[in-house]
Amino acid sequence: MTQKTSTPLPSPAPAPASPPPTPKRPFAGHNLGTVVGFEFTRTVKKRRFWIATLAIPVVMAIVFALIYLSNSSTAASADAQKTAAMSFTYTDASGLITPAIATAMGGRQASDPDKALQDVKDGATDAYFAYPADIATQPVKVYGQDHGIFDNGKYDAVAKQILTASAQARIGSPQLMAAASGDVKTESQTFKDGQPAGGLGSAVPPLMFLLIFYVSIILLSNQMLNSTLEEKENRVTEMILTTLNPTTLIIGKVIALFMVGLVQILVFLTPITVGYAFFRDKLAMPDLDLSTLSFEPGTMLVGALLLLGGFTVFTGVLVAIGAVMPTAKDAGTIFGPLMALIFVPFYAMTLIISDPHAPIVQIFTYFPLSAPVTALLRNGFGTLGPLEASIVIAELFIIGFLILRLAVHLFRYGSIQYSSKLSIAGTFRKRTIPGGK
């Protein structure tokens, strides 16, 4: 009997190993919050940040204190002058001075001008006033004993007061006196499209956006520039970019710096607010009537959008400079002229307000680096039409977005280029990104 042997079947080939799962980048929002928190905390923890931030309020507080003490002393001296008795003589060639008024103020009429002047020199009387025949064309000559620059001003004041009181008594009518001297109050009302215009009260609120723009750019521009250069100079940028998207890093830095700017603005405004609320009279601050301010929704919305658009443009430009330049010293050669551009429109401010359609004003209105200031000025004074406002706002946001995109692109390549300036054209010829990004 033949025994059959079965041939063993070959074992199935092992299945090819599946590739390891690709590590996923952490959630962008989480990274953005991390960057914002880190940048904000790192900045506010620095001692030099608080020294620079508190330096201005401290100086302002010292100045306010000196003004307070000075005004208190001045007020006391003025009160003392009002109650101080002064002996004087006068001669009246005009015939306008009323003797009773002069006598009531401590004066007496002199018959000899030379003797009256000599009495002042000898200290027998405090002052001598010589009223000319023609008050309209000839000056009143005032002679007095020297008691210091401030105290000497009382002689002119008394001489004028005697003449004014005598003229008013001669006219016999306060109304005619006020009309003759031009001391008349007026109230003006203008209309626009058939409705009462706000005047200066409607210009102040939108112009506050211009003030905020200047303060934010001046305070934050240097920090924006250094924020992208700091990691590059410390040689840690390539390590950061292995786990973080450059776009997230840049946006996080911008948001953090904006928050830092808000902290600085609040610190700067604190002494001004306290001084105005509690020491306005002693500090000689103007009394602002907030009820006269007019907040027009359209104008305020345009101002807010111009502020955000201008901030976006300048932020993108500063980040791009930081990405291209290897060190802060090299970036300073471009940073200075760039900052000067935001003040150029002020040299033509009169023309911007009076003739907004002049060619140079139109150039300033639409050139991206001068558009924020020029448009904010025109918006505040009501010379920026709806069409022009829409064009400038769209231009600022579009150009700002494109510059930020360019800044992120340049930061990808320039972040690890430490020794020389980055070639912008060269970055667009590269097909790969350093570090695999």
Short mmCIF file of C-alpha atoms in Angstrom, two decimals:
data_model
loop_
_atom_site.label_atom_id
_atom_site.label_comp_id
_atom_site.label_asym_id
_atom_site.label_seq_id
_atom_site.Cartn_x
_atom_site.Cartn_y
_atom_site.Cartn_z
CA MET A 1 0.00 0.00 0.00
CA THR A 2 1.45 3.18 -1.07
CA GLN A 3 1.41 5.99 1.50
CA LYS A 4 0.74 9.46 0.10
CA THR A 5 2.62 12.36 1.47
CA SER A 6 1.14 15.82 1.21
CA THR A 7 3.30 18.66 0.20
CA PRO A 8 3.09 21.40 2.78
CA LEU A 9 1.59 24.59 1.43
CA PRO A 10 3.82 27.65 1.63
CA SER A 11 2.91 29.99 4.41
CA PRO A 12 1.41 33.26 3.26
CA ALA A 13 3.83 36.12 2.96
CA PRO A 14 3.60 38.59 5.78
CA ALA A 15 1.64 41.70 4.98
CA PRO A 16 3.77 44.76 4.41
CA ALA A 17 4.03 46.94 7.44
CA SER A 18 1.87 50.04 7.27
CA PRO A 19 3.74 53.32 7.39
CA PRO A 20 3.87 54.99 10.79
CA PRO A 21 1.20 57.61 11.28
CA THR A 22 2.31 61.10 10.35
CA PRO A 23 2.57 63.22 13.44
CA LYS A 24 -0.05 65.89 13.37
CA ARG A 25 0.72 69.50 14.13
CA PRO A 26 -0.90 70.65 17.33
CA PHE A 27 -4.12 72.61 16.96
CA ALA A 28 -3.31 76.04 15.55
CA GLY A 29 -5.55 77.85 18.01
CA HIS A 30 -3.74 76.21 20.91
CA ASN A 31 -0.39 77.28 19.47
CA LEU A 32 -1.67 80.80 18.88
CA GLY A 33 -2.78 81.12 22.50
CA THR A 34 0.58 79.78 23.64
CA VAL A 35 2.49 82.29 21.54
CA VAL A 36 0.31 85.21 22.68
CA GLY A 37 0.60 84.25 26.35
CA PHE A 38 4.34 83.65 26.13
CA GLU A 39 5.12 86.89 24.27
CA PHE A 40 2.89 89.02 26.50
CA THR A 41 4.21 87.50 29.74
CA ARG A 42 7.82 87.67 28.59
CA THR A 43 7.48 91.37 27.76
CA VAL A 44 5.65 92.51 30.90
CA LYS A 45 8.06 90.60 33.14
CA LYS A 46 11.05 92.57 31.89
CA ARG A 47 12.28 95.25 34.25
CA ARG A 48 13.25 97.58 31.41
CA PHE A 49 9.67 97.41 30.06
CA TRP A 50 8.25 98.81 33.29
CA ILE A 51 11.08 101.34 33.59
CA ALA A 52 10.28 102.65 30.11
CA THR A 53 6.51 102.45 30.68
CA LEU A 54 6.49 104.16 34.07
CA ALA A 55 9.11 106.77 33.18
CA ILE A 56 6.63 109.00 31.33
CA PRO A 57 3.88 108.88 34.01
CA VAL A 58 6.45 109.57 36.73
CA VAL A 59 7.81 112.56 34.82
CA MET A 60 4.24 113.78 34.19
CA ALA A 61 3.41 113.41 37.89
CA ILE A 62 6.49 115.46 38.82
CA VAL A 63 5.60 118.15 36.27
CA PHE A 64 1.99 118.22 37.53
CA ALA A 65 3.24 118.59 41.11
CA LEU A 66 5.52 121.49 40.15
CA ILE A 67 2.69 123.17 38.22
CA TYR A 68 0.36 122.66 41.19
CA LEU A 69 2.81 124.28 43.60
CA SER A 70 3.61 127.07 41.16
CA ASN A 71 -0.05 127.87 40.49
CA SER A 72 -0.80 127.83 44.21
CA SER A 73 1.98 130.33 44.82
CA THR A 74 0.87 132.44 41.84
CA ALA A 75 -2.74 132.49 43.06
CA ALA A 76 -1.63 133.57 46.53
CA SER A 77 0.50 136.35 45.05
CA ALA A 78 -2.38 137.50 42.83
CA ASP A 79 -4.73 137.61 45.81
CA ALA A 80 -2.18 139.61 47.75
CA GLN A 81 -1.87 142.08 44.88
CA LYS A 82 -5.62 142.59 44.77
CA THR A 83 -5.74 143.59 48.44
CA ALA A 84 -2.45 145.49 48.52
CA ALA A 85 -2.71 149.28 48.71
CA MET A 86 -0.79 151.24 46.09
CA SER A 87 -0.14 154.98 46.07
CA PHE A 88 0.18 156.63 42.67
CA THR A 89 -0.11 159.95 40.94
CA TYR A 90 -1.35 160.71 37.45
CA THR A 91 -1.61 163.46 34.87
CA ASP A 92 -4.46 163.49 32.37
CA ALA A 93 -3.96 165.37 29.10
CA SER A 94 -6.90 163.53 27.52
CA GLY A 95 -9.51 164.68 30.00
CA LEU A 96 -11.02 161.18 30.09
CA ILE A 97 -10.02 160.15 33.63
CA THR A 98 -12.71 160.56 36.29
CA PRO A 99 -10.99 161.93 39.44
CA ALA A 100 -13.39 160.13 41.81
CA ILE A 101 -12.50 156.75 40.27
CA ALA A 102 -8.76 157.44 40.46
CA THR A 103 -9.04 158.63 44.06
CA ALA A 104 -11.03 155.55 45.05
CA MET A 105 -8.18 153.38 43.73
CA GLY A 106 -5.58 155.25 45.79
CA GLY A 107 -4.40 157.88 43.33
CA ARG A 108 -4.19 161.64 43.20
CA GLN A 109 -3.78 163.99 40.30
CA ALA A 110 -0.36 165.64 39.95
CA SER A 111 0.18 169.15 38.64
CA ASP A 112 3.86 168.77 37.76
CA PRO A 113 4.81 165.69 35.68
CA ASP A 114 8.53 166.06 36.39
CA LYS A 115 7.98 166.15 40.15
CA ALA A 116 5.62 163.18 39.95
CA LEU A 117 8.28 161.15 38.13
CA GLN A 118 10.94 162.23 40.64
CA ASP A 119 8.71 161.09 43.52
CA VAL A 120 8.66 157.62 42.01
CA LYS A 121 12.44 157.61 41.69
CA ASP A 122 12.82 158.78 45.29
CA GLY A 123 10.36 156.19 46.58
CA ALA A 124 7.81 158.74 47.75
CA THR A 125 5.07 157.14 45.61
CA ASP A 126 4.71 153.71 44.06
CA ALA A 127 3.79 154.77 40.51
CA TYR A 128 3.03 157.62 38.15
CA PHE A 129 0.69 157.36 35.12
CA ALA A 130 0.86 159.91 32.29
CA TYR A 131 -2.26 159.76 30.12
CA PRO A 132 -1.63 161.40 26.69
CA ALA A 133 -3.93 163.76 24.82
CA ASP A 134 -4.79 161.14 22.16
CA ILE A 135 -5.37 157.75 23.76
CA ALA A 136 -6.03 156.12 20.38
CA THR A 137 -2.59 156.86 18.89
CA GLN A 138 -0.31 157.61 21.84
CA PRO A 139 0.71 155.18 24.61
CA VAL A 140 0.00 155.66 28.30
CA LYS A 141 3.34 156.05 30.03
CA VAL A 142 3.62 154.06 33.25
CA TYR A 143 6.42 154.60 35.77
CA GLY A 144 6.80 152.53 38.91
CA GLN A 145 9.20 151.19 41.48
CA ASP A 146 10.77 147.85 40.61
CA HIS A 147 9.30 144.98 42.65
CA GLY A 148 10.18 142.12 40.32
CA ILE A 149 8.88 141.07 36.92
CA PHE A 150 5.64 139.58 38.24
CA ASP A 151 4.75 142.37 40.65
CA ASN A 152 5.60 145.09 38.12
CA GLY A 153 2.68 143.96 35.98
CA LYS A 154 0.23 145.53 38.43
CA TYR A 155 1.15 149.04 37.25
CA ASP A 156 -0.09 148.47 33.69
CA ALA A 157 -3.20 146.69 35.00
CA VAL A 158 -4.15 149.59 37.30
CA ALA A 159 -3.51 152.22 34.62
CA LYS A 160 -5.76 150.39 32.15
CA GLN A 161 -8.42 149.71 34.77
CA ILE A 162 -8.70 153.41 35.64
CA LEU A 163 -9.06 154.33 31.97
CA THR A 164 -11.65 151.62 31.29
CA ALA A 165 -13.74 152.49 34.35
CA SER A 166 -13.61 156.19 33.46
CA ALA A 167 -14.67 155.52 29.86
CA GLN A 168 -17.54 153.33 31.00
CA ALA A 169 -18.70 155.99 33.46
CA ARG A 170 -18.54 158.63 30.72
CA ILE A 171 -20.48 156.48 28.23
CA GLY A 172 -22.98 155.57 30.92
CA SER A 173 -23.94 152.26 29.26
CA PRO A 174 -22.25 148.87 29.86
CA GLN A 175 -23.77 147.65 26.58
CA LEU A 176 -22.16 150.44 24.55
CA MET A 177 -18.90 149.89 26.39
CA ALA A 178 -18.92 146.19 25.55
CA ALA A 179 -19.75 146.91 21.92
CA ALA A 180 -17.02 149.54 21.65
CA SER A 181 -14.35 147.29 23.18
CA GLY A 182 -15.37 144.23 21.17
CA ASP A 183 -16.12 142.25 24.32
CA VAL A 184 -19.17 140.57 22.79
CA LYS A 185 -19.99 136.85 22.89
CA THR A 186 -21.23 135.02 19.81
CA GLU A 187 -22.85 131.63 19.26
CA SER A 188 -22.40 129.99 15.86
CA GLN A 189 -24.48 127.28 14.22
CA THR A 190 -23.72 125.70 10.86
CA PHE A 191 -25.78 123.31 8.78
CA LYS A 192 -24.89 120.35 6.58
CA ASP A 193 -27.49 118.72 4.32
CA GLY A 194 -30.19 120.69 6.09
CA GLN A 195 -29.19 119.41 9.53
CA PRO A 196 -27.19 121.18 12.26
CA ALA A 197 -23.49 120.37 11.96
CA GLY A 198 -21.49 119.39 15.00
CA GLY A 199 -18.61 121.80 14.32
CA LEU A 200 -15.48 121.22 16.36
CA GLY A 201 -17.42 118.94 18.72
CA SER A 202 -17.94 116.46 15.88
CA ALA A 203 -14.27 116.57 14.83
CA VAL A 204 -12.73 115.73 18.20
CA PRO A 205 -14.07 112.13 18.63
CA PRO A 206 -12.87 110.79 15.23
CA LEU A 207 -9.53 112.57 15.65
CA MET A 208 -8.99 110.45 18.77
CA PHE A 209 -8.36 107.53 16.40
CA LEU A 210 -5.44 109.51 14.95
CA LEU A 211 -4.02 109.99 18.45
CA ILE A 212 -4.42 106.26 19.19
CA PHE A 213 -2.69 105.42 15.90
CA TYR A 214 0.32 107.59 16.70
CA VAL A 215 0.59 106.33 20.27
CA SER A 216 0.30 102.68 19.26
CA ILE A 217 2.82 102.94 16.43
CA ILE A 218 5.33 104.93 18.48
CA LEU A 219 5.05 102.60 21.48
CA LEU A 220 4.91 99.30 19.61
CA SER A 221 6.96 99.77 16.45
CA ASN A 222 10.33 99.17 18.06
CA GLN A 223 8.99 96.13 19.91
CA MET A 224 7.46 94.74 16.70
CA LEU A 225 10.78 95.08 14.95
CA ASN A 226 12.76 93.47 17.76
CA SER A 227 10.24 90.69 18.38
CA THR A 228 11.13 88.99 15.09
CA LEU A 229 14.84 89.77 15.42
CA GLU A 230 15.25 88.60 19.01
CA GLU A 231 14.90 84.88 18.29
CA LYS A 232 17.05 85.23 15.17
CA GLU A 233 19.88 86.87 17.10
CA ASN A 234 19.56 84.26 19.86
CA ARG A 235 19.82 81.44 17.25
CA VAL A 236 16.66 79.68 18.44
CA THR A 237 14.33 80.39 15.52
CA GLU A 238 14.93 77.09 13.72
CA MET A 239 14.06 75.21 16.93
CA ILE A 240 10.79 77.13 17.28
CA LEU A 241 9.79 76.51 13.65
CA THR A 242 10.12 72.71 14.04
CA THR A 243 6.91 72.69 16.08
CA LEU A 244 5.22 75.97 15.17
CA ASN A 245 3.79 77.36 11.97
CA PRO A 246 5.42 80.69 11.01
CA THR A 247 2.00 82.26 10.38
CA THR A 248 0.84 81.33 13.87
CA LEU A 249 4.07 82.68 15.34
CA ILE A 250 3.81 86.03 13.58
CA ILE A 251 0.11 86.53 14.34
CA GLY A 252 0.69 85.58 17.97
CA LYS A 253 3.49 88.13 18.27
CA VAL A 254 1.32 90.87 16.75
CA ILE A 255 -1.61 90.16 19.10
CA ALA A 256 0.69 90.03 22.13
CA LEU A 257 2.34 93.31 21.24
CA PHE A 258 -1.05 94.95 20.75
CA MET A 259 -2.01 93.82 24.27
CA VAL A 260 1.27 95.23 25.59
CA GLY A 261 0.45 98.53 23.87
CA LEU A 262 -2.94 98.65 25.60
CA VAL A 263 -1.20 98.22 28.97
CA GLN A 264 1.17 101.09 28.18
CA ILE A 265 -1.63 103.39 27.01
CA LEU A 266 -3.60 102.74 30.21
CA VAL A 267 -0.53 103.50 32.32
CA PHE A 268 0.11 106.75 30.43
CA LEU A 269 -3.51 107.90 30.71
CA THR A 270 -3.75 107.28 34.46
CA PRO A 271 -1.94 110.47 35.67
CA ILE A 272 -3.79 112.60 33.10
CA THR A 273 -7.16 111.22 34.20
CA VAL A 274 -6.38 111.65 37.90
CA GLY A 275 -5.04 115.17 37.35
CA TYR A 276 -8.07 116.24 35.32
CA ALA A 277 -10.59 114.70 37.72
CA PHE A 278 -9.18 116.03 41.00
CA PHE A 279 -6.67 118.84 40.29
CA ARG A 280 -7.95 120.47 37.08
CA ASP A 281 -8.06 124.02 38.46
CA LYS A 282 -4.68 123.87 40.17
CA LEU A 283 -3.03 122.37 37.06
CA ALA A 284 -4.64 124.97 34.76
CA MET A 285 -6.20 122.26 32.60
CA PRO A 286 -8.98 123.37 30.23
CA ASP A 287 -12.51 122.55 31.33
CA LEU A 288 -13.88 120.32 28.57
CA ASP A 289 -17.61 120.28 28.07
CA LEU A 290 -18.23 116.70 26.96
CA SER A 291 -21.84 117.53 26.13
CA THR A 292 -20.65 119.44 23.05
CA LEU A 293 -18.99 116.35 21.56
CA SER A 294 -20.87 114.69 18.72
CA PHE A 295 -20.30 110.98 18.07
CA GLU A 296 -21.47 110.36 14.51
CA PRO A 297 -21.69 106.58 13.89
CA GLY A 298 -20.52 106.70 10.27
CA THR A 299 -17.50 108.86 10.98
CA MET A 300 -16.53 106.84 14.05
CA LEU A 301 -16.80 103.56 12.10
CA VAL A 302 -14.61 104.93 9.30
CA GLY A 303 -12.06 106.13 11.86
CA ALA A 304 -11.93 102.72 13.56
CA LEU A 305 -11.46 100.90 10.23
CA LEU A 306 -8.74 103.34 9.12
CA LEU A 307 -6.96 102.78 12.45
CA LEU A 308 -7.06 98.98 12.10
CA GLY A 309 -6.05 99.11 8.44
CA GLY A 310 -3.13 101.44 9.09
CA PHE A 311 -2.00 99.35 12.05
CA THR A 312 -2.07 96.23 9.84
CA VAL A 313 0.05 97.88 7.13
CA PHE A 314 2.74 99.14 9.50
CA THR A 315 2.79 95.88 11.42
CA GLY A 316 3.36 93.90 8.24
CA VAL A 317 6.11 96.24 7.09
CA LEU A 318 7.95 96.07 10.43
CA VAL A 319 7.70 92.28 10.59
CA ALA A 320 9.00 92.05 7.02
CA ILE A 321 11.96 94.27 7.89
CA GLY A 322 12.72 92.07 10.90
CA ALA A 323 12.59 88.97 8.70
CA VAL A 324 14.96 90.40 6.08
CA MET A 325 17.56 92.07 8.29
CA PRO A 326 20.01 89.95 10.30
CA THR A 327 20.34 92.29 13.30
CA ALA A 328 18.47 95.16 14.94
CA LYS A 329 21.31 97.52 14.04
CA ASP A 330 20.87 96.76 10.35
CA ALA A 331 17.09 97.13 10.64
CA GLY A 332 17.49 100.58 12.21
CA THR A 333 18.70 102.05 8.90
CA ILE A 334 15.24 101.39 7.42
CA PHE A 335 13.21 101.79 10.60
CA GLY A 336 14.05 105.49 11.08
CA PRO A 337 12.95 106.76 7.64
CA LEU A 338 9.87 104.54 7.79
CA MET A 339 8.73 106.09 11.06
CA ALA A 340 9.34 109.56 9.64
CA LEU A 341 6.78 108.88 6.91
CA ILE A 342 3.87 108.91 9.37
CA PHE A 343 4.71 112.52 10.29
CA VAL A 344 5.07 113.82 6.71
CA PRO A 345 1.32 114.61 6.31
CA PHE A 346 1.52 117.04 9.23
CA TYR A 347 3.72 119.35 7.16
CA ALA A 348 0.79 119.71 4.77
CA MET A 349 -1.96 119.64 7.40
CA THR A 350 -3.25 123.11 6.51
CA LEU A 351 -3.55 122.10 2.86
CA ILE A 352 -5.15 118.77 3.81
CA ILE A 353 -7.87 120.58 5.75
CA SER A 354 -8.44 123.52 3.40
CA ASP A 355 -7.97 121.88 -0.03
CA PRO A 356 -8.42 118.08 0.26
CA HIS A 357 -8.53 117.64 -3.53
CA ALA A 358 -5.08 119.13 -4.15
CA PRO A 359 -2.75 116.68 -5.99
CA ILE A 360 -0.31 116.33 -3.08
CA VAL A 361 -3.19 115.65 -0.68
CA GLN A 362 -4.55 112.97 -3.01
CA ILE A 363 -1.12 111.33 -3.14
CA PHE A 364 -0.90 111.33 0.65
CA THR A 365 -4.45 109.95 0.86
CA TYR A 366 -3.77 106.88 -1.29
CA PHE A 367 -0.07 106.16 -0.64
CA PRO A 368 -0.20 103.23 1.84
CA LEU A 369 2.34 104.58 4.36
CA SER A 370 0.82 108.08 4.54
CA ALA A 371 -2.81 107.09 3.94
CA PRO A 372 -3.71 106.31 7.60
CA VAL A 373 -2.71 109.74 8.95
CA THR A 374 -4.04 111.72 5.98
CA ALA A 375 -7.34 109.85 5.83
CA LEU A 376 -7.85 110.09 9.60
CA LEU A 377 -7.28 113.86 9.44
CA ARG A 378 -9.72 114.27 6.56
CA ASN A 379 -12.24 112.00 8.25
CA GLY A 380 -12.10 114.07 11.43
CA PHE A 381 -12.63 117.36 9.60
CA GLY A 382 -15.34 115.98 7.34
CA THR A 383 -13.53 116.17 3.98
CA LEU A 384 -13.27 112.42 3.33
CA GLY A 385 -16.25 111.31 1.26
CA PRO A 386 -17.86 107.84 1.52
CA LEU A 387 -16.33 106.65 -1.78
CA GLU A 388 -12.83 107.83 -0.87
CA ALA A 389 -13.16 106.32 2.61
CA SER A 390 -14.20 102.95 1.14
CA ILE A 391 -11.28 102.96 -1.32
CA VAL A 392 -8.69 103.85 1.34
CA ILE A 393 -10.04 101.30 3.85
CA ALA A 394 -10.08 98.52 1.24
CA GLU A 395 -6.58 99.51 0.10
CA LEU A 396 -5.15 99.44 3.62
CA PHE A 397 -6.63 96.03 4.51
CA ILE A 398 -5.69 94.41 1.20
CA ILE A 399 -2.14 95.79 1.17
CA GLY A 400 -1.77 95.04 4.88
CA PHE A 401 -2.86 91.42 4.34
CA LEU A 402 -0.47 91.01 1.38
CA ILE A 403 2.43 92.53 3.33
CA LEU A 404 1.74 90.22 6.28
CA ARG A 405 1.72 87.23 3.92
CA LEU A 406 4.99 88.43 2.44
CA ALA A 407 6.40 88.94 5.94
CA VAL A 408 5.52 85.36 6.91
CA HIS A 409 7.10 84.09 3.67
CA LEU A 410 10.27 86.05 4.32
CA PHE A 411 10.35 84.92 7.93
CA ARG A 412 10.40 81.28 6.81
CA TYR A 413 13.66 81.86 4.94
CA GLY A 414 15.21 84.70 6.86
CA SER A 415 14.72 83.15 10.31
CA ILE A 416 17.92 81.12 10.02
CA GLN A 417 19.95 83.57 7.97
CA TYR A 418 22.03 85.22 10.64
CA SER A 419 25.00 86.83 8.91
CA SER A 420 23.62 88.70 5.91
CA LYS A 421 20.52 90.42 4.61
CA LEU A 422 17.96 88.13 3.05
CA SER A 423 17.44 88.34 -0.71
CA ILE A 424 13.69 88.81 -1.24
CA ALA A 425 13.84 87.75 -4.89
CA GLY A 426 15.89 84.69 -3.95
CA THR A 427 13.19 83.39 -1.61
CA PHE A 428 10.73 83.07 -4.47
CA ARG A 429 13.20 80.97 -6.50
CA LYS A 430 13.55 78.36 -3.75
CA ARG A 431 11.33 75.31 -3.89
CA THR A 432 12.06 73.98 -0.45
CA ILE A 433 11.78 75.61 2.93
CA PRO A 434 14.61 75.37 5.43
CA GLY A 435 13.91 72.81 8.11
CA GLY A 436 11.30 71.02 6.02
CA LYS A 437 8.69 73.75 6.49
#
